[in-house]
Short mmCIF file of C-alpha atoms and ligand atoms in Angstrom, two decimals:
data_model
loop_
_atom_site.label_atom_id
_atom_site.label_comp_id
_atom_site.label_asym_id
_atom_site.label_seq_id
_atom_site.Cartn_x
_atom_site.Cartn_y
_atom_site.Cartn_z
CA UNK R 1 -19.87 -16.55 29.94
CA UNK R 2 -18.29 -18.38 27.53
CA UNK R 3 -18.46 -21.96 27.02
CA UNK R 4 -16.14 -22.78 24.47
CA UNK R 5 -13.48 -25.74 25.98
CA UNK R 6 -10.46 -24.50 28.14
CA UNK R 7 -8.27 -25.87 25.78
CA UNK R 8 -9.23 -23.71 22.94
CA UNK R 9 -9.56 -20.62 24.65
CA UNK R 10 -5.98 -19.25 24.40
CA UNK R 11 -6.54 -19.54 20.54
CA UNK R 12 -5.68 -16.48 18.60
CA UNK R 13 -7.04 -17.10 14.97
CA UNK R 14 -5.91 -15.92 11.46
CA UNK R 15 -6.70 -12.35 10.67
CA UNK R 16 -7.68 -11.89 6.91
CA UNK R 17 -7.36 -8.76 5.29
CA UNK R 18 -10.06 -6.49 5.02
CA UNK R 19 -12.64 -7.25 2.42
CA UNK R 20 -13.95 -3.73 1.16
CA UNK R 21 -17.67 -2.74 1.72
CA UNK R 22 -17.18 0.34 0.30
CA UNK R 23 -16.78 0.48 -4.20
CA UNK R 24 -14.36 3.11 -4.34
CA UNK R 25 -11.52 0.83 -2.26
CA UNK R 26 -8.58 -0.26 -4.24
CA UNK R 27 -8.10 -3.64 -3.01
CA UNK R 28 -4.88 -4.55 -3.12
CA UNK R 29 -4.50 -6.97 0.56
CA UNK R 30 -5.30 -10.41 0.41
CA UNK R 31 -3.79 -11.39 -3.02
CA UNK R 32 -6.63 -11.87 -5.19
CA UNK R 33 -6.90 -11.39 -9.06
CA UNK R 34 -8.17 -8.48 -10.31
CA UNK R 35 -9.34 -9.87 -13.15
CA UNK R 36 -13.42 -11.22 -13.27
CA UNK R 37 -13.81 -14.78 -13.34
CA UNK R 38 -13.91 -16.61 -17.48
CA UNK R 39 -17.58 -16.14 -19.02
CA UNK R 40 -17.40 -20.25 -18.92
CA UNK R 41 -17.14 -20.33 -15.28
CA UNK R 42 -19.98 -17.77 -15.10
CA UNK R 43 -22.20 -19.92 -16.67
CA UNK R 44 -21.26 -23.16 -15.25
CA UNK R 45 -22.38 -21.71 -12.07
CA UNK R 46 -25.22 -20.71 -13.33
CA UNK R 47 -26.29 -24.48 -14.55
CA UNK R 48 -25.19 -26.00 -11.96
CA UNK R 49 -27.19 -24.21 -9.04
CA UNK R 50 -30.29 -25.53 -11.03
CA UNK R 51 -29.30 -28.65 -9.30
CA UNK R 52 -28.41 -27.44 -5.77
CA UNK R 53 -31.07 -29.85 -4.49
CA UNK R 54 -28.62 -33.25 -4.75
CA UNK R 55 -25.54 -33.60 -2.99
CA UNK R 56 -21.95 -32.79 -4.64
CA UNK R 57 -19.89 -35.49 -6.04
CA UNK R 58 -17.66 -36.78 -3.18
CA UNK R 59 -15.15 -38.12 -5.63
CA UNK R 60 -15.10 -34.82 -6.93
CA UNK R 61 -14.18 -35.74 -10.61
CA UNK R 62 -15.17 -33.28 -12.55
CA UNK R 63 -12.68 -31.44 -10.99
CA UNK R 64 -9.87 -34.06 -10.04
CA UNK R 65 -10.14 -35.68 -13.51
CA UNK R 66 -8.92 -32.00 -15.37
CA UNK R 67 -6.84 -30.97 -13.01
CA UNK R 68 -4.85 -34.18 -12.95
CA UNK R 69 -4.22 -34.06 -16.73
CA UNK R 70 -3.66 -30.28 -16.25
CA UNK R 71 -0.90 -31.13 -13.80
CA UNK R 72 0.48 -33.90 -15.34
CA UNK R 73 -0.69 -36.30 -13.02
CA UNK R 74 -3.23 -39.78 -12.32
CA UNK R 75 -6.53 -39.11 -10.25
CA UNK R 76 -5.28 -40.58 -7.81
CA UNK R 77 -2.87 -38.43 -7.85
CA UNK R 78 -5.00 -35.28 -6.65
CA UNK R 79 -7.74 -34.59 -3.91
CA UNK R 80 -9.58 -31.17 -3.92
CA UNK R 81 -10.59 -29.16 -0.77
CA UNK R 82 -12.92 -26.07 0.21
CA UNK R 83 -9.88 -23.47 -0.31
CA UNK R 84 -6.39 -25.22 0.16
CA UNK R 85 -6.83 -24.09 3.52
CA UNK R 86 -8.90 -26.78 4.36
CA UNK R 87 -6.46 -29.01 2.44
CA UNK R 88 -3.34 -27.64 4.90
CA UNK R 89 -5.70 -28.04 8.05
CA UNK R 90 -6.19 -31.51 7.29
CA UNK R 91 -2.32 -31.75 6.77
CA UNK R 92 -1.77 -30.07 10.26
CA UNK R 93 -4.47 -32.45 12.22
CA UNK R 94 -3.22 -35.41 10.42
CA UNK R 95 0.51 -35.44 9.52
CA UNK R 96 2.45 -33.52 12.51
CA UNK R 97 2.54 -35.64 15.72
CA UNK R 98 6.65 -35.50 14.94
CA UNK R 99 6.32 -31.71 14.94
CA UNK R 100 5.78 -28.88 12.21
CA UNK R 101 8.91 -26.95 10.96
CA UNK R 102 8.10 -23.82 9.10
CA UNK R 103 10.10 -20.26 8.22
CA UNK R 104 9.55 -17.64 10.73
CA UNK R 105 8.53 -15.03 8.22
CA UNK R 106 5.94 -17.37 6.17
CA UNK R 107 1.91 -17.43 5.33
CA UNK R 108 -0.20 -16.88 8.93
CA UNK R 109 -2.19 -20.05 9.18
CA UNK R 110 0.63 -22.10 9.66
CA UNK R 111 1.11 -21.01 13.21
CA UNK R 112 -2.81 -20.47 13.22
CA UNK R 113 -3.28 -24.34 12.52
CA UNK R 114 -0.02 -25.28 14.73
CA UNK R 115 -1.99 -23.55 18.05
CA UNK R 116 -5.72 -25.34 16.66
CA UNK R 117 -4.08 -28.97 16.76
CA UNK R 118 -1.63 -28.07 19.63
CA UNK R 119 1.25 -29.14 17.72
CA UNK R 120 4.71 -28.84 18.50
CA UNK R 121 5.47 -26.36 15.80
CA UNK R 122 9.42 -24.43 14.99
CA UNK R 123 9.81 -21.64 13.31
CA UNK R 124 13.14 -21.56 11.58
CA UNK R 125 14.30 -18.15 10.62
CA UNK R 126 15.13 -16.74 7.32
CA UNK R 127 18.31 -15.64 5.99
CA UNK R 128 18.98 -12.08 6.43
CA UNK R 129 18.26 -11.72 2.09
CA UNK R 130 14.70 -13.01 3.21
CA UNK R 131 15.05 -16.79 1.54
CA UNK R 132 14.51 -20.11 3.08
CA UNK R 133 17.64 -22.40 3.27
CA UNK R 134 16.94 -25.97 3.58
CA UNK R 135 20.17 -26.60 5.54
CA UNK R 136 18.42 -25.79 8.55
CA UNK R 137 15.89 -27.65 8.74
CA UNK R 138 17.49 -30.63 10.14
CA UNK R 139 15.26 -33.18 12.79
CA UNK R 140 12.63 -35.77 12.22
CA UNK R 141 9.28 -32.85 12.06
CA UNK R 142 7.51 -32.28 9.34
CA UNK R 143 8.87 -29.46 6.94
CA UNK R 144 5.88 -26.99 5.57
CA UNK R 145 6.63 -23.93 3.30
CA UNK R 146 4.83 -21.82 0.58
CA UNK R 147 7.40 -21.27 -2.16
CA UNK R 148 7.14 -18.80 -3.34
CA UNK R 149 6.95 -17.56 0.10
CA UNK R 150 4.63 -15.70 1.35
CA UNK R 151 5.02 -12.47 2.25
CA UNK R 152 8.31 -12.02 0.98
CA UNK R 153 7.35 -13.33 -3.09
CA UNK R 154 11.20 -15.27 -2.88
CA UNK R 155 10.99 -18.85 -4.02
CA UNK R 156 13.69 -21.59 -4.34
CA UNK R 157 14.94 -23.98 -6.61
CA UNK R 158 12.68 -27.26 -7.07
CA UNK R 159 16.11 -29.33 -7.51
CA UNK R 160 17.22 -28.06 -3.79
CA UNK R 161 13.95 -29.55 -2.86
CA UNK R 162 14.30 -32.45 -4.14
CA UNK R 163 17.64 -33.06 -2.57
CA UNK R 164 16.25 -32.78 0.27
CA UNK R 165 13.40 -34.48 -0.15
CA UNK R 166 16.09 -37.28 -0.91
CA UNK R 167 18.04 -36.69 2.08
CA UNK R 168 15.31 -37.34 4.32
CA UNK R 169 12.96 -39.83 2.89
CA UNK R 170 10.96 -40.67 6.23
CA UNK R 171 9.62 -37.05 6.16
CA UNK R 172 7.01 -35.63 4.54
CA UNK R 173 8.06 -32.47 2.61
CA UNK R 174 4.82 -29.74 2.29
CA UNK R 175 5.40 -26.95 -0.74
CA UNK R 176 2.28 -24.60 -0.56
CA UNK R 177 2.25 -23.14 -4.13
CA UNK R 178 -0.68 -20.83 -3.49
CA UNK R 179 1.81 -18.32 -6.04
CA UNK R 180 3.27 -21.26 -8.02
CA UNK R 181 1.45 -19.94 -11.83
CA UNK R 182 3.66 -16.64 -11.24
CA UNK R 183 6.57 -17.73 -11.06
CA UNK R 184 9.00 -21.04 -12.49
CA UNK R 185 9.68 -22.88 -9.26
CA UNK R 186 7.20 -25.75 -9.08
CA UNK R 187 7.84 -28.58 -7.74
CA UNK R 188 4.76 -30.42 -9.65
CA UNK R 189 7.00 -32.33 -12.32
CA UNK R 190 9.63 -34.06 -9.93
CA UNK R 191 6.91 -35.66 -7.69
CA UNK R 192 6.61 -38.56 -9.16
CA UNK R 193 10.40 -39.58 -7.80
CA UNK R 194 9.91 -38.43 -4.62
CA UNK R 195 7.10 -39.64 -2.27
CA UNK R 196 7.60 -37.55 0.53
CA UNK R 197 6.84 -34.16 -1.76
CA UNK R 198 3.09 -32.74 -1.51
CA UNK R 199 2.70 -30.17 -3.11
CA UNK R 200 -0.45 -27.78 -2.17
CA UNK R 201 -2.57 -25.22 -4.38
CA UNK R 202 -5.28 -23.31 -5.04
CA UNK R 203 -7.65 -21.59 -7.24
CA UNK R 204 -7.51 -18.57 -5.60
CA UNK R 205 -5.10 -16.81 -6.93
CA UNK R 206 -4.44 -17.34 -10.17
CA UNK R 207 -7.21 -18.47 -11.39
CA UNK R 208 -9.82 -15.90 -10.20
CA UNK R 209 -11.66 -18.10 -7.74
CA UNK R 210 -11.14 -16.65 -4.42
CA UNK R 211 -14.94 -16.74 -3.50
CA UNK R 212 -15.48 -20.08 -4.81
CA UNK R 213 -13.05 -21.78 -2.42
CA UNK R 214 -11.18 -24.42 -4.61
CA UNK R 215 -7.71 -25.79 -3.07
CA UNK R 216 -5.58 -29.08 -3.85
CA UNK R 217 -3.20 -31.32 -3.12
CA UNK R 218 -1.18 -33.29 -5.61
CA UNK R 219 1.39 -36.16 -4.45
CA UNK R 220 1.65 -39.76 -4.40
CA UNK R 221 -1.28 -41.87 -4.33
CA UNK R 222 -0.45 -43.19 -0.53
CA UNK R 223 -0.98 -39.44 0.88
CA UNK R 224 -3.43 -38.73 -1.41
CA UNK R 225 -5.51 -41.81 0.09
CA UNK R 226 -4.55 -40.38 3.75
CA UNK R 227 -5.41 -36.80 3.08
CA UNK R 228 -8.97 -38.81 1.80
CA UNK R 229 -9.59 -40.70 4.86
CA UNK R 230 -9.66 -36.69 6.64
CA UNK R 231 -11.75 -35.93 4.23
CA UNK R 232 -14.51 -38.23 4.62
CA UNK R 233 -13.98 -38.49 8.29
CA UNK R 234 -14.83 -34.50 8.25
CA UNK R 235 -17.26 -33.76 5.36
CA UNK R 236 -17.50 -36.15 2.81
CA UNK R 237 -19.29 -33.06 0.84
CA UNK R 238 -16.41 -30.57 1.49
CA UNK R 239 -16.38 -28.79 -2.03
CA UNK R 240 -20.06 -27.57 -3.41
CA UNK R 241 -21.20 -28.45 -6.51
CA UNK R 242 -21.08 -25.23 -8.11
CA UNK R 243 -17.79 -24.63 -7.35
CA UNK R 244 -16.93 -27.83 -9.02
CA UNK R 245 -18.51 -26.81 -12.17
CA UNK R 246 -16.93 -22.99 -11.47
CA UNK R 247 -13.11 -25.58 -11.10
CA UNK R 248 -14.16 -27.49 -14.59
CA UNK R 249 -15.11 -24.46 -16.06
CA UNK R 250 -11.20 -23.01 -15.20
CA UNK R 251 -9.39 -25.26 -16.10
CA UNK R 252 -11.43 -25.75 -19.75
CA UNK R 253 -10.42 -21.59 -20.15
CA UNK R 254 -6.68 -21.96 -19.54
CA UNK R 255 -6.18 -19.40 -22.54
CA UNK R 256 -7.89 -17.31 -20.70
CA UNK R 257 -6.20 -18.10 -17.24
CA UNK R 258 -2.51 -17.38 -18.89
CA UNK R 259 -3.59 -13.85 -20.14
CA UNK R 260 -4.85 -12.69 -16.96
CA UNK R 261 -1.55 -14.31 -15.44
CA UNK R 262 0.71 -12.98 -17.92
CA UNK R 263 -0.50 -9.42 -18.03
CA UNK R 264 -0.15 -9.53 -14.11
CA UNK R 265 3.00 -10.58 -14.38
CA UNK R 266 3.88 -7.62 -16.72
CA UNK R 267 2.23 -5.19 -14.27
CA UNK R 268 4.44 -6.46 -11.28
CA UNK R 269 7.69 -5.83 -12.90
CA UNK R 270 6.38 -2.30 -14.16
CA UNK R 271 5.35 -1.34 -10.63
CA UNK R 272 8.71 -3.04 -9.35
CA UNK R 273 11.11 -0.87 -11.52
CA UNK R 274 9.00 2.54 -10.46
CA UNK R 275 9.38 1.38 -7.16
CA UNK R 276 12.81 1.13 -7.61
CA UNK R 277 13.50 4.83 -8.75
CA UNK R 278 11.45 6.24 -5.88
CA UNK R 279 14.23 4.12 -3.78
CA UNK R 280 11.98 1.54 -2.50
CA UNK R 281 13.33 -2.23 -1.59
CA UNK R 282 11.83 -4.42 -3.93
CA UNK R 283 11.93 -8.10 -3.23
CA UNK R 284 12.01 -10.12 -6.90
CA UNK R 285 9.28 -11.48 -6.56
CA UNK R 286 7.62 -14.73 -8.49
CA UNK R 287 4.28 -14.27 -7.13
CA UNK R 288 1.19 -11.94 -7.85
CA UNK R 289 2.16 -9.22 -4.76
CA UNK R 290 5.17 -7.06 -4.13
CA UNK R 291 6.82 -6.82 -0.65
CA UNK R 292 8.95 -3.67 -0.43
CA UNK R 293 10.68 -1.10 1.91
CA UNK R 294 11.59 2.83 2.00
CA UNK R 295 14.70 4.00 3.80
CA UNK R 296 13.02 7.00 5.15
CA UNK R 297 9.50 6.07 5.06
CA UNK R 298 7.70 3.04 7.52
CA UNK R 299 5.72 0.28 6.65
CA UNK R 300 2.97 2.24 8.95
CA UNK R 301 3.17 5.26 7.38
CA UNK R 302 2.90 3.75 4.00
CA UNK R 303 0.03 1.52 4.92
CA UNK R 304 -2.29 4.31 6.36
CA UNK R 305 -1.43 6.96 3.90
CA UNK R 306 -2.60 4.83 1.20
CA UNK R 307 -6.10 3.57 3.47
CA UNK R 308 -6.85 7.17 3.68
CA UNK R 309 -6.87 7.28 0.01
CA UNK R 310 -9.24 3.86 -0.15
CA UNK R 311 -6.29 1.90 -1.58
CA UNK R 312 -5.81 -1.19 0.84
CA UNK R 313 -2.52 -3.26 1.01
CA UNK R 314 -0.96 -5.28 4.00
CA UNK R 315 1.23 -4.00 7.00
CA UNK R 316 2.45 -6.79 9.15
CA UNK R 317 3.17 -6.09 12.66
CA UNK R 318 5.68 -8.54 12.74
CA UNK R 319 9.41 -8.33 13.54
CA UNK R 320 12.04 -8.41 11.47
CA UNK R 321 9.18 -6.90 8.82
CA UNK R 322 8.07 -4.38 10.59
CA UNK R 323 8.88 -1.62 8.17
CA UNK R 324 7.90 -3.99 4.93
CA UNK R 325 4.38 -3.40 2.68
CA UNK R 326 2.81 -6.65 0.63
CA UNK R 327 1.31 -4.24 -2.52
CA UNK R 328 -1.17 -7.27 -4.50
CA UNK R 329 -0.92 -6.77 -7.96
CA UNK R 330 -4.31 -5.33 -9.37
CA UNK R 331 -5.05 -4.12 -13.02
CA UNK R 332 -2.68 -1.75 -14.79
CA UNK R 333 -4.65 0.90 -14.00
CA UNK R 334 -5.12 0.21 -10.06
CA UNK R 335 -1.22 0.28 -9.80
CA UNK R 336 -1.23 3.60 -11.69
CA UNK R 337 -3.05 4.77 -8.90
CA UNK R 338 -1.63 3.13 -6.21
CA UNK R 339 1.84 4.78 -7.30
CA UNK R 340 0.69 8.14 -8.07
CA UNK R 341 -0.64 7.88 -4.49
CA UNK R 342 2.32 6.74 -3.23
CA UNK R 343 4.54 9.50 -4.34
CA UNK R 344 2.66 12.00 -2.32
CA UNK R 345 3.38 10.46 0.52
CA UNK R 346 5.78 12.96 2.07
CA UNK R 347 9.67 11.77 2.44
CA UNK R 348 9.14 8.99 -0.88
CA UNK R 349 10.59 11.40 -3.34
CA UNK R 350 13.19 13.22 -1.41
C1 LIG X 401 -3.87 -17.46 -0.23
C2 LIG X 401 -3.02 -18.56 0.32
C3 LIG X 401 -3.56 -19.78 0.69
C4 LIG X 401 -5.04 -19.99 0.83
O1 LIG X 401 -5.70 -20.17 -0.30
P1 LIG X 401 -7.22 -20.63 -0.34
O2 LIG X 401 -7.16 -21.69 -1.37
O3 LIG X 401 -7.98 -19.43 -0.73
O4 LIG X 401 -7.63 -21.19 1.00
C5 LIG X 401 -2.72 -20.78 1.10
N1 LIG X 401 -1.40 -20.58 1.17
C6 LIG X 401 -0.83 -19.41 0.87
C7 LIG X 401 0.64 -19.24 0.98
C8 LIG X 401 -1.63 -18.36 0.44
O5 LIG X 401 -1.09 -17.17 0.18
#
């Protein structure tokens, strides 16, 4: 019997990639960095849960006050969430009643969210080369997009954005930059002329925070105050304490943060050129995954050869990507693997 309301029972909710019981897995499926947290964040954790018994900061400033500067933005420029997640659900309960545009081929919660606040949601489809274009986007919805994109690791320019953004000033303009430390598309340093532009992020993924669930918004202070009025409507307590002193702790070890970034950046494009001379598609990506096809080989096959062998990645059982792998990018030595693996697979090397 269940007794969950009518009206949310034809929900069908986001399915995360596996998270690995098992210590011998290579995980390489939901994006994460392979890389263990800075020592500084270890031990701000550490101090702060010797103060568990008081409630967080609701003004959340030992986080908003660094990452601001670290942006190159006011306070009141930035509000921080429990993942962005919970950042993008308040932006789908709060700032769609026009509609939601988003790609066809993009990151799964948006339709996820789109169903949770029955929202009037379009998905525009992707050019045929796999990259949003702007142009069609035309109407009075909202416009949401991760750029880079998600699964496909394409971005686009920040000056086509903000055309746009200019062209339709009575819209608000979401860029999810879950991937934005991997790659040079940011939109971060034009929003200050352009209202409309929030831009959404997370510590997730660069900054080897996953399990700590640290997300953020930065735009102008008018959606900023919105996105706050959600926020303490909901859970004025939304982000833990020691996961503020974890986000301090970050963002005090950038030197750190850039290493991990740069040498995953270095692994991508080696495991993009080996990809390349076993034939396989390789998207260019700017993000810390690769998304790639085989001309003889399916996404299926490739997917549950490598499970077999305990190395998880993502198969989509999607159209128009059917045949496509996203490969995260894990140490070095994890890709080694992975593409030794990989060429076994019968019909790779032909
Ligand atoms: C991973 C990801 C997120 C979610 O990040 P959290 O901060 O962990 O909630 C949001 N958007 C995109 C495009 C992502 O890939």
């Amino acid at each position: 019997m269940s007794f969950l309301d009518q009206k949310f029972q034809y929900l069908t909710p986001y399915v995360p990639g596996e998270q690995a019981i098992q210590e011998e897995v290579i995980k390489l499926n939901t994006n994460e960095n392979p890389y263990e947290p800075p020592k500084a964040v270890v031990e701000a954790a550490k101090a702060a849960s010797e103060t568990l018994n008081r409630y967080s900061d609701p003004d959340c400033q030992e986080v908003v006050i660094p990452l601001a500067e670290h942006l190159g933005v006011a306070p009141e420029n930035v509000i921080v969430g429990n993942g962005s997640d919970e950042i993008l659900s308040f932006l789908f309960q709060g700032f769609m009643e026009k509609g939601a545009q988003f790609p066809d081929i993009t990151y799964g919660f948006y339709p996820v969210y789109s169903d949770l606040f029955q929202l009037k949601a379009s998905t525009i489809p992707l050019k045929d080369d796999l990259t949003i274009d702007l142009e069609d986007y035309a109407g009075e919805e909202t416009v949401i997009f991760a750029n880079p994109n998600a699964p496909t690791g394409l971005g686009i320019s920040p000056t086509v954005i903000c055309d746009f953004a200019k062209a339709n000033p009575n819209r608000l303009i979401i860029i999810d930059e879950a991937y934005g430390d991997f790659g040079d598309v940011s939109a971060v340093p034009y929003l200050k002329d352009h209202p409309n532009l929030l831009v959404v992020g997370t510590f997730s993924k660069s900054r080897q925070l996953a399990g700590g669930r640290l997300g953020y918004a930065v735009g102008s202070p008018e959606v900023i105050a919105d996105l706050n009025k959600l926020r303490f409507s909901y859970n004025p307590y939304n982000v833990n304490s020691m996961t503020l002193a974890c986000g301090a702790a970050s963002l005090a070890s950038q030197d750190y943060v850039e290493a991990c970034t740069n040498k995953i950046i270095e692994t991508r494009e080696w495991m993009k050129s080996e990809l390349r001379k076993l034939d396989f598609e390789v998207t260019d990506s700017q993000t810390n995954f690769l998304f790639l096809q085989h001309p003889r080989v399916t996404g299926e096959k490739i997917f549950t050869y490598l499970k077999e062998k305990n190395i998880f990645i993502r198969w989509f059982n999607q159209s128009r990507i059917v045949n496509y792998v996203r490969i995260s990018i894990g140490t070095q030595a994890e890709m080694e693997k992975c593409l030794a693996v990989i060429k076994q697979i019968e019909g790779v090397e032909s």
